[in-house]
């Protein structure tokens, strides 16, 4: 079914 | 010194109810711009961004930028004590370890104040760049809520695909499959009931329905919802908060193995 992505894979900490 | 007076106190009640199941603790950041919040769920799969602009408050005083850590469940307990028609004022002192919520009934015959303990929260703030989305769908928020609820009784995930035909929601489970297609529908008098699809290129992404269902707790804040999709970004589900700002939910897609 695919694995669940996480926010940090898309947006970098400021 | 912080003093924010919100005539339509029910908005704050609704905002907290919309996010409290997704996020346990969050820092509320107060600046001259307004009251904002960014927080992730415990598994870092979803993120919520809230903005209530200063202009939306009847009175807005924030002498310097402050960040106030709050437990949303506790905040919800206190705000539930406010009537739906009450005016809510948030008061705080610089460096204080509590915040006060004052509730005034519309005819001023009942005034309550609730003092809540603040907490230190270590939260990482993510930078969310402006992005060009492959497709943006605006639809009635109640319709989106209905679709997420209906599909979650059949499957755990939904594929959201936008083509020139419309936006398609597909799920699959042990009992079978379901497809719901919503076509563009601008030809009605009420703009809130329209479905508008702006597509730069076709896009198809898979999401966990559990999170989308949690986001729909914000449905009562806005008649319509905007879904922004790009193949390489989390989906953004935005509910506008009348004259004040927005609540945006970001959800990371499922990634093909």
PDB file of C-alpha atoms in Angstrom:
ATOM      1  CA  UNK A   1       0.000   0.000   0.000  1.00  0.00           C
ATOM      2  CA  UNK A   2       3.047   2.251   0.308  1.00  0.00           C
ATOM      3  CA  UNK A   3       4.656   3.798   3.334  1.00  0.00           C
ATOM      4  CA  UNK A   4       3.472   6.907   5.100  1.00  0.00           C
ATOM      5  CA  UNK A   5       5.476  10.074   4.374  1.00  0.00           C
ATOM      6  CA  UNK A   6       6.496  12.468   7.153  1.00  0.00           C
ATOM      7  CA  UNK A   7       6.422  16.239   7.229  1.00  0.00           C
ATOM      8  CA  UNK A   8      10.188  16.583   7.602  1.00  0.00           C
ATOM      9  CA  UNK A   9      10.626  14.849   4.235  1.00  0.00           C
ATOM     10  CA  UNK A  10       8.940  17.848   2.610  1.00  0.00           C
ATOM     11  CA  UNK A  11       9.519  20.855   4.854  1.00  0.00           C
ATOM     12  CA  UNK A  12      12.762  21.780   6.579  1.00  0.00           C
ATOM     13  CA  UNK A  13      13.016  23.056  10.169  1.00  0.00           C
ATOM     14  CA  UNK A  14      13.413  26.835  10.336  1.00  0.00           C
TER      15      UNK A  14
ATOM     16  CA  UNK B   1       1.091  42.658  28.011  1.00  0.00           C
ATOM     17  CA  UNK B   2      -1.362  40.824  25.829  1.00  0.00           C
ATOM     18  CA  UNK B   3      -5.065  41.529  25.423  1.00  0.00           C
ATOM     19  CA  UNK B   4      -7.113  40.101  22.571  1.00  0.00           C
ATOM     20  CA  UNK B   5     -10.861  40.647  22.470  1.00  0.00           C
ATOM     21  CA  UNK B   6     -12.803  38.440  20.095  1.00  0.00           C
ATOM     22  CA  UNK B   7     -16.471  39.369  19.735  1.00  0.00           C
ATOM     23  CA  UNK B   8     -17.331  36.140  17.930  1.00  0.00           C
ATOM     24  CA  UNK B   9     -15.925  33.922  20.661  1.00  0.00           C
ATOM     25  CA  UNK B  10     -17.443  30.832  19.072  1.00  0.00           C
ATOM     26  CA  UNK B  11     -14.723  30.988  16.408  1.00  0.00           C
ATOM     27  CA  UNK B  12     -12.042  30.271  18.985  1.00  0.00           C
ATOM     28  CA  UNK B  13     -14.117  27.457  20.474  1.00  0.00           C
ATOM     29  CA  UNK B  14     -14.500  25.898  17.013  1.00  0.00           C
ATOM     30  CA  UNK B  15     -10.821  26.280  16.158  1.00  0.00           C
ATOM     31  CA  UNK B  16      -9.726  24.449  19.295  1.00  0.00           C
ATOM     32  CA  UNK B  17     -12.286  21.680  18.796  1.00  0.00           C
ATOM     33  CA  UNK B  18     -11.004  21.299  15.220  1.00  0.00           C
ATOM     34  CA  UNK B  19      -7.381  20.710  16.201  1.00  0.00           C
ATOM     35  CA  UNK B  20      -7.368  19.251  19.697  1.00  0.00           C
ATOM     36  CA  UNK B  21      -7.605  15.634  18.598  1.00  0.00           C
ATOM     37  CA  UNK B  22      -4.720  16.055  16.163  1.00  0.00           C
ATOM     38  CA  UNK B  23      -2.371  18.040  18.375  1.00  0.00           C
ATOM     39  CA  UNK B  24      -1.986  17.681  22.142  1.00  0.00           C
ATOM     40  CA  UNK B  25       0.213  20.654  23.033  1.00  0.00           C
ATOM     41  CA  UNK B  26       1.041  23.684  20.922  1.00  0.00           C
ATOM     42  CA  UNK B  27       2.699  27.076  21.121  1.00  0.00           C
ATOM     43  CA  UNK B  28       0.426  29.997  20.284  1.00  0.00           C
ATOM     44  CA  UNK B  29       2.549  32.767  18.811  1.00  0.00           C
ATOM     45  CA  UNK B  30       1.293  36.269  19.272  1.00  0.00           C
ATOM     46  CA  UNK B  31       2.694  39.182  17.271  1.00  0.00           C
ATOM     47  CA  UNK B  32       1.477  42.425  15.721  1.00  0.00           C
ATOM     48  CA  UNK B  33       0.220  40.375  12.758  1.00  0.00           C
ATOM     49  CA  UNK B  34      -2.062  38.189  14.823  1.00  0.00           C
ATOM     50  CA  UNK B  35      -2.354  34.986  16.749  1.00  0.00           C
ATOM     51  CA  UNK B  36      -0.831  31.989  14.996  1.00  0.00           C
ATOM     52  CA  UNK B  37       0.047  28.402  15.642  1.00  0.00           C
ATOM     53  CA  UNK B  38       1.976  25.717  13.858  1.00  0.00           C
ATOM     54  CA  UNK B  39       2.030  22.188  15.220  1.00  0.00           C
ATOM     55  CA  UNK B  40       2.402  18.613  14.067  1.00  0.00           C
ATOM     56  CA  UNK B  41       0.635  15.486  15.228  1.00  0.00           C
ATOM     57  CA  UNK B  42       2.720  13.095  17.307  1.00  0.00           C
ATOM     58  CA  UNK B  43       3.725  10.989  14.303  1.00  0.00           C
ATOM     59  CA  UNK B  44       4.720  14.040  12.200  1.00  0.00           C
ATOM     60  CA  UNK B  45       2.453  12.961   9.363  1.00  0.00           C
ATOM     61  CA  UNK B  46       0.146  15.978   9.607  1.00  0.00           C
ATOM     62  CA  UNK B  47       0.687  19.623  10.408  1.00  0.00           C
ATOM     63  CA  UNK B  48      -1.773  22.328  11.328  1.00  0.00           C
ATOM     64  CA  UNK B  49      -1.193  26.033  10.700  1.00  0.00           C
ATOM     65  CA  UNK B  50      -3.603  28.562  12.160  1.00  0.00           C
ATOM     66  CA  UNK B  51      -3.751  32.312  11.646  1.00  0.00           C
ATOM     67  CA  UNK B  52      -6.159  34.716  13.315  1.00  0.00           C
ATOM     68  CA  UNK B  53      -5.205  38.166  12.058  1.00  0.00           C
ATOM     69  CA  UNK B  54      -5.114  41.079  14.489  1.00  0.00           C
ATOM     70  CA  UNK B  55      -7.686  43.006  12.395  1.00  0.00           C
ATOM     71  CA  UNK B  56     -10.251  40.317  13.152  1.00  0.00           C
ATOM     72  CA  UNK B  57     -10.190  41.157  16.869  1.00  0.00           C
ATOM     73  CA  UNK B  58     -12.229  44.027  18.248  1.00  0.00           C
ATOM     74  CA  UNK B  59      -9.285  44.941  20.434  1.00  0.00           C
ATOM     75  CA  UNK B  60      -5.791  43.633  19.869  1.00  0.00           C
ATOM     76  CA  UNK B  61      -2.866  44.508  22.050  1.00  0.00           C
ATOM     77  CA  UNK B  62       0.373  42.575  21.870  1.00  0.00           C
ATOM     78  CA  UNK B  63       3.321  44.660  23.076  1.00  0.00           C
ATOM     79  CA  UNK B  64       5.964  42.180  22.020  1.00  0.00           C
ATOM     80  CA  UNK B  65       6.081  38.832  20.305  1.00  0.00           C
ATOM     81  CA  UNK B  66       5.313  36.033  22.702  1.00  0.00           C
ATOM     82  CA  UNK B  67       4.914  32.314  22.417  1.00  0.00           C
ATOM     83  CA  UNK B  68       2.517  30.642  24.822  1.00  0.00           C
ATOM     84  CA  UNK B  69       2.552  26.877  25.263  1.00  0.00           C
ATOM     85  CA  UNK B  70      -0.886  25.434  25.850  1.00  0.00           C
ATOM     86  CA  UNK B  71      -2.374  22.002  26.309  1.00  0.00           C
ATOM     87  CA  UNK B  72      -5.244  22.000  23.838  1.00  0.00           C
ATOM     88  CA  UNK B  73      -7.342  19.589  25.838  1.00  0.00           C
ATOM     89  CA  UNK B  74      -7.162  21.892  28.856  1.00  0.00           C
ATOM     90  CA  UNK B  75      -7.868  24.897  26.649  1.00  0.00           C
ATOM     91  CA  UNK B  76     -10.902  23.090  25.252  1.00  0.00           C
ATOM     92  CA  UNK B  77     -12.183  22.381  28.777  1.00  0.00           C
ATOM     93  CA  UNK B  78     -12.013  26.088  29.591  1.00  0.00           C
ATOM     94  CA  UNK B  79     -13.458  27.351  26.312  1.00  0.00           C
ATOM     95  CA  UNK B  80     -16.369  24.933  26.622  1.00  0.00           C
ATOM     96  CA  UNK B  81     -17.403  27.032  29.614  1.00  0.00           C
ATOM     97  CA  UNK B  82     -17.958  30.004  27.280  1.00  0.00           C
ATOM     98  CA  UNK B  83     -21.370  30.382  25.683  1.00  0.00           C
ATOM     99  CA  UNK B  84     -21.554  30.319  21.903  1.00  0.00           C
ATOM    100  CA  UNK B  85     -22.566  33.988  21.827  1.00  0.00           C
ATOM    101  CA  UNK B  86     -19.995  35.083  24.397  1.00  0.00           C
ATOM    102  CA  UNK B  87     -17.260  37.584  23.748  1.00  0.00           C
ATOM    103  CA  UNK B  88     -13.888  36.032  24.615  1.00  0.00           C
ATOM    104  CA  UNK B  89     -10.920  38.069  25.790  1.00  0.00           C
ATOM    105  CA  UNK B  90      -7.483  36.483  26.145  1.00  0.00           C
ATOM    106  CA  UNK B  91      -5.186  38.217  28.624  1.00  0.00           C
ATOM    107  CA  UNK B  92      -1.591  37.514  29.478  1.00  0.00           C
ATOM    108  CA  UNK B  93       1.500  39.157  30.952  1.00  0.00           C
ATOM    109  CA  UNK B  94       4.946  39.077  29.397  1.00  0.00           C
ATOM    110  CA  UNK B  95       6.828  36.191  30.919  1.00  0.00           C
ATOM    111  CA  UNK B  96       3.799  35.066  32.921  1.00  0.00           C
ATOM    112  CA  UNK B  97       3.122  31.388  33.401  1.00  0.00           C
ATOM    113  CA  UNK B  98      -0.650  31.646  33.075  1.00  0.00           C
ATOM    114  CA  UNK B  99      -3.166  33.052  30.637  1.00  0.00           C
ATOM    115  CA  UNK B 100      -6.670  34.279  31.386  1.00  0.00           C
ATOM    116  CA  UNK B 101      -9.752  33.704  29.289  1.00  0.00           C
ATOM    117  CA  UNK B 102     -12.556  36.130  30.058  1.00  0.00           C
ATOM    118  CA  UNK B 103     -16.062  35.347  28.832  1.00  0.00           C
ATOM    119  CA  UNK B 104     -18.763  38.020  28.611  1.00  0.00           C
ATOM    120  CA  UNK B 105     -22.364  37.166  27.797  1.00  0.00           C
ATOM    121  CA  UNK B 106     -23.832  39.304  24.975  1.00  0.00           C
ATOM    122  CA  UNK B 107     -25.864  41.486  27.345  1.00  0.00           C
ATOM    123  CA  UNK B 108     -23.011  41.725  29.862  1.00  0.00           C
ATOM    124  CA  UNK B 109     -24.961  40.094  32.676  1.00  0.00           C
ATOM    125  CA  UNK B 110     -22.455  37.290  33.185  1.00  0.00           C
ATOM    126  CA  UNK B 111     -18.715  37.685  33.236  1.00  0.00           C
ATOM    127  CA  UNK B 112     -16.380  34.785  33.946  1.00  0.00           C
ATOM    128  CA  UNK B 113     -12.660  34.437  33.988  1.00  0.00           C
ATOM    129  CA  UNK B 114     -10.652  31.279  33.757  1.00  0.00           C
ATOM    130  CA  UNK B 115      -6.924  31.234  34.385  1.00  0.00           C
ATOM    131  CA  UNK B 116      -4.995  28.468  32.653  1.00  0.00           C
ATOM    132  CA  UNK B 117      -1.457  27.327  33.329  1.00  0.00           C
ATOM    133  CA  UNK B 118       0.941  27.676  30.411  1.00  0.00           C
ATOM    134  CA  UNK B 119       3.601  25.091  29.655  1.00  0.00           C
ATOM    135  CA  UNK B 120       7.039  24.975  28.050  1.00  0.00           C
ATOM    136  CA  UNK B 121       6.828  23.198  24.734  1.00  0.00           C
ATOM    137  CA  UNK B 122       9.802  22.272  22.615  1.00  0.00           C
ATOM    138  CA  UNK B 123       8.424  22.414  19.129  1.00  0.00           C
ATOM    139  CA  UNK B 124      10.231  22.618  15.860  1.00  0.00           C
ATOM    140  CA  UNK B 125       8.866  25.144  13.417  1.00  0.00           C
ATOM    141  CA  UNK B 126       8.950  23.975   9.818  1.00  0.00           C
ATOM    142  CA  UNK B 127       9.426  26.400   6.953  1.00  0.00           C
ATOM    143  CA  UNK B 128       6.556  26.043   4.506  1.00  0.00           C
ATOM    144  CA  UNK B 129       7.503  27.696   1.225  1.00  0.00           C
ATOM    145  CA  UNK B 130       4.969  29.188  -1.153  1.00  0.00           C
ATOM    146  CA  UNK B 131       4.326  26.607  -3.823  1.00  0.00           C
ATOM    147  CA  UNK B 132       2.661  26.269  -7.197  1.00  0.00           C
ATOM    148  CA  UNK B 133       0.172  23.442  -6.884  1.00  0.00           C
ATOM    149  CA  UNK B 134      -0.705  21.084  -9.725  1.00  0.00           C
ATOM    150  CA  UNK B 135      -4.373  21.335  -8.868  1.00  0.00           C
ATOM    151  CA  UNK B 136      -6.582  23.312  -6.509  1.00  0.00           C
ATOM    152  CA  UNK B 137     -10.098  22.126  -5.758  1.00  0.00           C
ATOM    153  CA  UNK B 138     -12.611  24.305  -3.927  1.00  0.00           C
ATOM    154  CA  UNK B 139     -15.742  22.518  -2.808  1.00  0.00           C
ATOM    155  CA  UNK B 140     -18.425  22.733  -0.107  1.00  0.00           C
ATOM    156  CA  UNK B 141     -16.834  21.739   3.186  1.00  0.00           C
ATOM    157  CA  UNK B 142     -19.851  19.600   4.090  1.00  0.00           C
ATOM    158  CA  UNK B 143     -19.462  17.649   0.844  1.00  0.00           C
ATOM    159  CA  UNK B 144     -15.785  16.970   1.509  1.00  0.00           C
ATOM    160  CA  UNK B 145     -16.615  15.865   5.046  1.00  0.00           C
ATOM    161  CA  UNK B 146     -19.331  13.526   3.770  1.00  0.00           C
ATOM    162  CA  UNK B 147     -16.964  11.957   1.224  1.00  0.00           C
ATOM    163  CA  UNK B 148     -14.211  11.339   3.791  1.00  0.00           C
ATOM    164  CA  UNK B 149     -16.685   9.829   6.242  1.00  0.00           C
ATOM    165  CA  UNK B 150     -18.357   7.628   3.640  1.00  0.00           C
ATOM    166  CA  UNK B 151     -15.093   6.328   2.212  1.00  0.00           C
ATOM    167  CA  UNK B 152     -13.596   5.579   5.606  1.00  0.00           C
ATOM    168  CA  UNK B 153     -16.319   2.992   6.187  1.00  0.00           C
ATOM    169  CA  UNK B 154     -14.918   1.073   3.195  1.00  0.00           C
ATOM    170  CA  UNK B 155     -11.157   1.656   3.186  1.00  0.00           C
ATOM    171  CA  UNK B 156      -8.280   3.172   5.157  1.00  0.00           C
ATOM    172  CA  UNK B 157      -6.733   5.263   2.399  1.00  0.00           C
ATOM    173  CA  UNK B 158      -8.077   7.451  -0.379  1.00  0.00           C
ATOM    174  CA  UNK B 159      -6.575   8.226  -3.742  1.00  0.00           C
ATOM    175  CA  UNK B 160      -7.404  11.793  -4.718  1.00  0.00           C
ATOM    176  CA  UNK B 161      -6.978  12.315  -8.457  1.00  0.00           C
ATOM    177  CA  UNK B 162      -7.604  15.489 -10.388  1.00  0.00           C
ATOM    178  CA  UNK B 163      -8.046  15.334 -14.144  1.00  0.00           C
ATOM    179  CA  UNK B 164      -9.945  17.495 -16.575  1.00  0.00           C
ATOM    180  CA  UNK B 165     -12.977  15.297 -15.821  1.00  0.00           C
ATOM    181  CA  UNK B 166     -13.079  16.405 -12.211  1.00  0.00           C
ATOM    182  CA  UNK B 167     -11.771  15.308  -8.837  1.00  0.00           C
ATOM    183  CA  UNK B 168     -12.020  11.615  -8.039  1.00  0.00           C
ATOM    184  CA  UNK B 169     -11.860  10.047  -4.562  1.00  0.00           C
ATOM    185  CA  UNK B 170     -11.161   6.314  -4.616  1.00  0.00           C
ATOM    186  CA  UNK B 171     -10.868   3.785  -1.843  1.00  0.00           C
ATOM    187  CA  UNK B 172     -10.511   0.052  -1.605  1.00  0.00           C
ATOM    188  CA  UNK B 173     -11.178  -2.262   1.308  1.00  0.00           C
ATOM    189  CA  UNK B 174     -12.030  -5.848   2.206  1.00  0.00           C
ATOM    190  CA  UNK B 175     -15.665  -5.426   1.190  1.00  0.00           C
ATOM    191  CA  UNK B 176     -15.024  -3.739  -2.159  1.00  0.00           C
ATOM    192  CA  UNK B 177     -14.134  -0.444  -3.788  1.00  0.00           C
ATOM    193  CA  UNK B 178     -15.650   3.022  -4.096  1.00  0.00           C
ATOM    194  CA  UNK B 179     -15.193   5.913  -6.507  1.00  0.00           C
ATOM    195  CA  UNK B 180     -16.710   9.348  -6.052  1.00  0.00           C
ATOM    196  CA  UNK B 181     -16.247  11.893  -8.813  1.00  0.00           C
ATOM    197  CA  UNK B 182     -17.071  15.560  -8.279  1.00  0.00           C
ATOM    198  CA  UNK B 183     -17.255  17.663 -11.410  1.00  0.00           C
ATOM    199  CA  UNK B 184     -16.784  21.363 -11.662  1.00  0.00           C
ATOM    200  CA  UNK B 185     -20.062  23.081 -10.873  1.00  0.00           C
ATOM    201  CA  UNK B 186     -20.024  26.863 -11.067  1.00  0.00           C
ATOM    202  CA  UNK B 187     -23.518  27.397 -12.394  1.00  0.00           C
ATOM    203  CA  UNK B 188     -25.289  27.886  -9.116  1.00  0.00           C
ATOM    204  CA  UNK B 189     -26.248  31.136  -7.443  1.00  0.00           C
ATOM    205  CA  UNK B 190     -24.540  30.336  -4.184  1.00  0.00           C
ATOM    206  CA  UNK B 191     -20.739  30.484  -4.553  1.00  0.00           C
ATOM    207  CA  UNK B 192     -20.296  28.500  -1.327  1.00  0.00           C
ATOM    208  CA  UNK B 193     -21.971  25.524  -2.956  1.00  0.00           C
ATOM    209  CA  UNK B 194     -19.778  25.586  -6.058  1.00  0.00           C
ATOM    210  CA  UNK B 195     -17.100  23.082  -6.914  1.00  0.00           C
ATOM    211  CA  UNK B 196     -14.255  24.781  -8.739  1.00  0.00           C
ATOM    212  CA  UNK B 197     -11.302  22.878 -10.126  1.00  0.00           C
ATOM    213  CA  UNK B 198      -8.160  24.669 -11.242  1.00  0.00           C
ATOM    214  CA  UNK B 199      -5.757  22.212 -12.813  1.00  0.00           C
ATOM    215  CA  UNK B 200      -2.306  22.950 -14.185  1.00  0.00           C
ATOM    216  CA  UNK B 201      -1.550  19.280 -14.625  1.00  0.00           C
ATOM    217  CA  UNK B 202      -3.201  16.019 -13.595  1.00  0.00           C
ATOM    218  CA  UNK B 203      -2.235  14.791 -10.130  1.00  0.00           C
ATOM    219  CA  UNK B 204      -2.981  11.676  -8.123  1.00  0.00           C
ATOM    220  CA  UNK B 205      -1.968  11.102  -4.494  1.00  0.00           C
ATOM    221  CA  UNK B 206      -2.837   8.640  -1.734  1.00  0.00           C
ATOM    222  CA  UNK B 207      -3.699   9.719   1.814  1.00  0.00           C
ATOM    223  CA  UNK B 208      -4.716   8.132   5.094  1.00  0.00           C
ATOM    224  CA  UNK B 209      -8.450   8.763   5.594  1.00  0.00           C
ATOM    225  CA  UNK B 210      -8.047   8.836   9.366  1.00  0.00           C
ATOM    226  CA  UNK B 211      -6.256  12.181   9.139  1.00  0.00           C
ATOM    227  CA  UNK B 212      -8.596  13.677   6.554  1.00  0.00           C
ATOM    228  CA  UNK B 213     -11.527  12.784   8.794  1.00  0.00           C
ATOM    229  CA  UNK B 214      -9.824  14.525  11.685  1.00  0.00           C
ATOM    230  CA  UNK B 215      -9.365  17.688   9.574  1.00  0.00           C
ATOM    231  CA  UNK B 216     -13.081  17.775   8.783  1.00  0.00           C
ATOM    232  CA  UNK B 217     -13.730  18.702  12.422  1.00  0.00           C
ATOM    233  CA  UNK B 218     -13.095  22.237  11.088  1.00  0.00           C
ATOM    234  CA  UNK B 219     -16.119  22.006   8.757  1.00  0.00           C
ATOM    235  CA  UNK B 220     -18.289  24.339  10.831  1.00  0.00           C
ATOM    236  CA  UNK B 221     -15.711  27.138  10.436  1.00  0.00           C
ATOM    237  CA  UNK B 222     -16.256  27.566   6.724  1.00  0.00           C
ATOM    238  CA  UNK B 223     -18.847  26.749   4.059  1.00  0.00           C
ATOM    239  CA  UNK B 224     -16.125  25.761   1.623  1.00  0.00           C
ATOM    240  CA  UNK B 225     -12.802  23.972   1.733  1.00  0.00           C
ATOM    241  CA  UNK B 226      -9.814  24.250  -0.579  1.00  0.00           C
ATOM    242  CA  UNK B 227      -7.709  21.199  -1.403  1.00  0.00           C
ATOM    243  CA  UNK B 228      -4.308  21.957  -2.963  1.00  0.00           C
ATOM    244  CA  UNK B 229      -2.429  19.055  -4.497  1.00  0.00           C
ATOM    245  CA  UNK B 230       1.047  18.605  -5.948  1.00  0.00           C
ATOM    246  CA  UNK B 231       2.759  15.325  -6.647  1.00  0.00           C
ATOM    247  CA  UNK B 232       5.820  16.211  -4.550  1.00  0.00           C
ATOM    248  CA  UNK B 233       4.177  17.999  -1.608  1.00  0.00           C
ATOM    249  CA  UNK B 234       1.812  17.350   1.287  1.00  0.00           C
ATOM    250  CA  UNK B 235      -1.807  18.143   0.438  1.00  0.00           C
ATOM    251  CA  UNK B 236      -3.157  21.356   1.965  1.00  0.00           C
ATOM    252  CA  UNK B 237      -6.732  21.339   3.231  1.00  0.00           C
ATOM    253  CA  UNK B 238      -7.682  24.931   3.991  1.00  0.00           C
ATOM    254  CA  UNK B 239     -10.707  26.265   5.853  1.00  0.00           C
ATOM    255  CA  UNK B 240     -10.982  30.040   5.742  1.00  0.00           C
ATOM    256  CA  UNK B 241     -12.074  31.700   8.967  1.00  0.00           C
ATOM    257  CA  UNK B 242     -14.376  34.571   8.026  1.00  0.00           C
ATOM    258  CA  UNK B 243     -12.543  37.927   7.939  1.00  0.00           C
ATOM    259  CA  UNK B 244      -9.826  36.608  10.241  1.00  0.00           C
ATOM    260  CA  UNK B 245      -7.555  34.091   8.636  1.00  0.00           C
ATOM    261  CA  UNK B 246      -7.448  30.383   8.121  1.00  0.00           C
ATOM    262  CA  UNK B 247      -6.796  26.947   9.467  1.00  0.00           C
ATOM    263  CA  UNK B 248      -4.651  24.849   7.135  1.00  0.00           C
ATOM    264  CA  UNK B 249      -4.011  21.161   7.522  1.00  0.00           C
ATOM    265  CA  UNK B 250      -1.040  19.613   5.726  1.00  0.00           C
ATOM    266  CA  UNK B 251      -0.940  15.866   5.231  1.00  0.00           C
ATOM    267  CA  UNK B 252       2.018  13.909   3.880  1.00  0.00           C
ATOM    268  CA  UNK B 253       1.021  11.471   1.155  1.00  0.00           C
ATOM    269  CA  UNK B 254       1.598   7.741   1.194  1.00  0.00           C
ATOM    270  CA  UNK B 255       4.757   6.977  -0.727  1.00  0.00           C
ATOM    271  CA  UNK B 256       4.897   4.117  -3.245  1.00  0.00           C
ATOM    272  CA  UNK B 257       7.300   1.393  -2.106  1.00  0.00           C
TER     273      UNK B 257
END
